[in-house]
């Protein structure tokens, strides 16, 4: 069935996310961007309210909501701060999702429960200096040694690694077989000997997110921390990022809507040639076009979320929503800066930050080019 | 302790629109919120519950069916029980009819502490709370800024009084009217939202549920002795006059002259 309205509980959850974003995140967003530091008090508040376990069952420690409700959270927080969006998304939609689906009872109790009940935060590490879109090219290794695996390697651009308690690490357990057939997933914990995290990598946008290099030198990991079956990790990686894209789509919608909301407010106040710039047809047409694109992107996100909740094959829906929404976010934030002119370019207003933040949505968790490959692959198979 | 908080759903705007024919509020199309003083009352009640294990917080609202969402929000903040008093017979009520209806429901619910907001941002009367206390024959303290539990049946309450505070000891059962300063309302939680719709319920009470505790002559528009003579939207005043380059004495003299001219003094 086609649904374009939210249920009452989704609407009330949306109000919670919106109120929190406006009152708690908005006042900190600019400072966090400028200092490139995430505010840890803010993180703690969100953990307590359940923002880090929205789409997980209560029995496992989660909040018992659905994926669509999670996208509402992603959109509302990203309207005011995309860094907060990615912080939640990386935690909630990748490693946790894999543990819920493939984790052992021990792993669910020891790792998943504290992650989704708000005690701990996670990151997931696939990307390496020489393995981006071609994830199969990873070089990190995990060598079995009795009851343990010994991990060695270097990961890069790992969001949340700066403050994560749990690290989901992809490593080769069969080097000869290569990434697709020889990769496995492990749960590592902060403080394990040989696990090192670098400083935040300087970036163009989402600067408050903690995105660092993770290095492993002879890290001894208990064999019971292997997630799923040995050498079947590539499929897990693809599945995790396939699911994560729904959140990135929602983040992109949030960035675009947040920027447009700023522009609507501004153009109603700003006067040129004796009247508000909102009264010029150019502005009106532009705003109408932008809202139309955002709504279209949002519905693609909701379709993907709904398909996931209904246990349908959502991979191409997720790829489409990310492809379209990220493109919309980049276009719209650029146009919003243009409509606000010099003020849009100034750091006094948030749209310049949103313009910088939007770009990454076309890159991470699968580039737009990779999204086109997935969508075309589904259509042409 | 059984704590009952009375809340009102109000339009989220200072621009209240009135129906010129009935002189009542037009709610359609205006986003609604829990009245801010009432929301502080909810927070204070939840804090009292946390201090006194075994306590429960019931939230009571009289309003149209769409007030359900205000009660769900209160449940999502952590209240245990919610009751919506909704019946055509209650419609168009002034403060007298409203307090009569709420008091009738409160008699059925039972209470140790009743908390209401000081006043609603739409009507601004500050009458309903004190009237409920009178209907129920309860001691009351209005404009409450702080509540401390002294013993099982005694509270120590700080109330705002012009430029001062009163510190008052009060025995339960009692009624308190809350100021926004009393407590900063907590956020709902995500699982609270889910529980509010899946685990908890908003009980709908109609006239039939309170028939035996209320005099029907005191209900709704017919039971409202207040008659609104006229309602109108405030007109914006003209631009003020700026008096420049005056000494302090000249400025004072000019202001006094202006006030006299307008017959204000």
mmCIF file with all atom_site columns, C-alpha atoms in Angstrom, chain A residues 25-37 80-81 207-208 346-350 352-353 356:
data_model
loop_
_atom_site.group_PDB
_atom_site.id
_atom_site.type_symbol
_atom_site.label_atom_id
_atom_site.label_alt_id
_atom_site.label_comp_id
_atom_site.label_asym_id
_atom_site.label_entity_id
_atom_site.label_seq_id
_atom_site.pdbx_PDB_ins_code
_atom_site.Cartn_x
_atom_site.Cartn_y
_atom_site.Cartn_z
_atom_site.occupancy
_atom_site.B_iso_or_equiv
_atom_site.pdbx_formal_charge
_atom_site.auth_seq_id
_atom_site.auth_comp_id
_atom_site.auth_asym_id
_atom_site.auth_atom_id
_atom_site.pdbx_PDB_model_num
ATOM 1  C CA . UNK A 1 25  ? 21.619 20.828 18.915 1.00 0.00 ? 25  UNK A CA 1
ATOM 2  C CA . UNK A 1 26  ? 21.048 24.076 17.018 1.00 0.00 ? 26  UNK A CA 1
ATOM 3  C CA . UNK A 1 27  ? 22.716 26.266 19.666 1.00 0.00 ? 27  UNK A CA 1
ATOM 4  C CA . UNK A 1 28  ? 25.878 24.108 19.505 1.00 0.00 ? 28  UNK A CA 1
ATOM 5  C CA . UNK A 1 29  ? 26.130 23.344 15.781 1.00 0.00 ? 29  UNK A CA 1
ATOM 6  C CA . UNK A 1 30  ? 28.254 26.303 14.688 1.00 0.00 ? 30  UNK A CA 1
ATOM 7  C CA . UNK A 1 31  ? 30.713 25.988 17.550 1.00 0.00 ? 31  UNK A CA 1
ATOM 8  C CA . UNK A 1 32  ? 31.118 22.248 17.027 1.00 0.00 ? 32  UNK A CA 1
ATOM 9  C CA . UNK A 1 33  ? 31.825 22.846 13.339 1.00 0.00 ? 33  UNK A CA 1
ATOM 10 C CA . UNK A 1 34  ? 34.400 25.530 14.063 1.00 0.00 ? 34  UNK A CA 1
ATOM 11 C CA . UNK A 1 35  ? 36.198 23.640 16.809 1.00 0.00 ? 35  UNK A CA 1
ATOM 12 C CA . UNK A 1 36  ? 35.892 20.277 15.022 1.00 0.00 ? 36  UNK A CA 1
ATOM 13 C CA . UNK A 1 37  ? 34.887 18.774 18.353 1.00 0.00 ? 37  UNK A CA 1
ATOM 14 C CA . UNK A 1 80  ? 20.300 21.642 12.136 1.00 0.00 ? 80  UNK A CA 1
ATOM 15 C CA . UNK A 1 81  ? 23.532 19.623 12.211 1.00 0.00 ? 81  UNK A CA 1
ATOM 16 C CA . UNK A 1 207 ? 33.584 18.622 10.849 1.00 0.00 ? 207 UNK A CA 1
ATOM 17 C CA . UNK A 1 208 ? 32.170 17.920 14.302 1.00 0.00 ? 208 UNK A CA 1
ATOM 18 C CA . UNK A 1 346 ? 29.147 34.222 5.607  1.00 0.00 ? 346 UNK A CA 1
ATOM 19 C CA . UNK A 1 347 ? 29.639 31.942 8.593  1.00 0.00 ? 347 UNK A CA 1
ATOM 20 C CA . UNK A 1 348 ? 27.120 34.007 10.519 1.00 0.00 ? 348 UNK A CA 1
ATOM 21 C CA . UNK A 1 349 ? 24.371 31.949 8.845  1.00 0.00 ? 349 UNK A CA 1
ATOM 22 C CA . UNK A 1 350 ? 24.329 28.137 8.799  1.00 0.00 ? 350 UNK A CA 1
ATOM 23 C CA . UNK A 1 352 ? 27.471 27.758 4.176  1.00 0.00 ? 352 UNK A CA 1
ATOM 24 C CA . UNK A 1 353 ? 28.076 24.957 6.685  1.00 0.00 ? 353 UNK A CA 1
ATOM 25 C CA . UNK A 1 356 ? 29.974 22.024 2.961  1.00 0.00 ? 356 UNK A CA 1
#
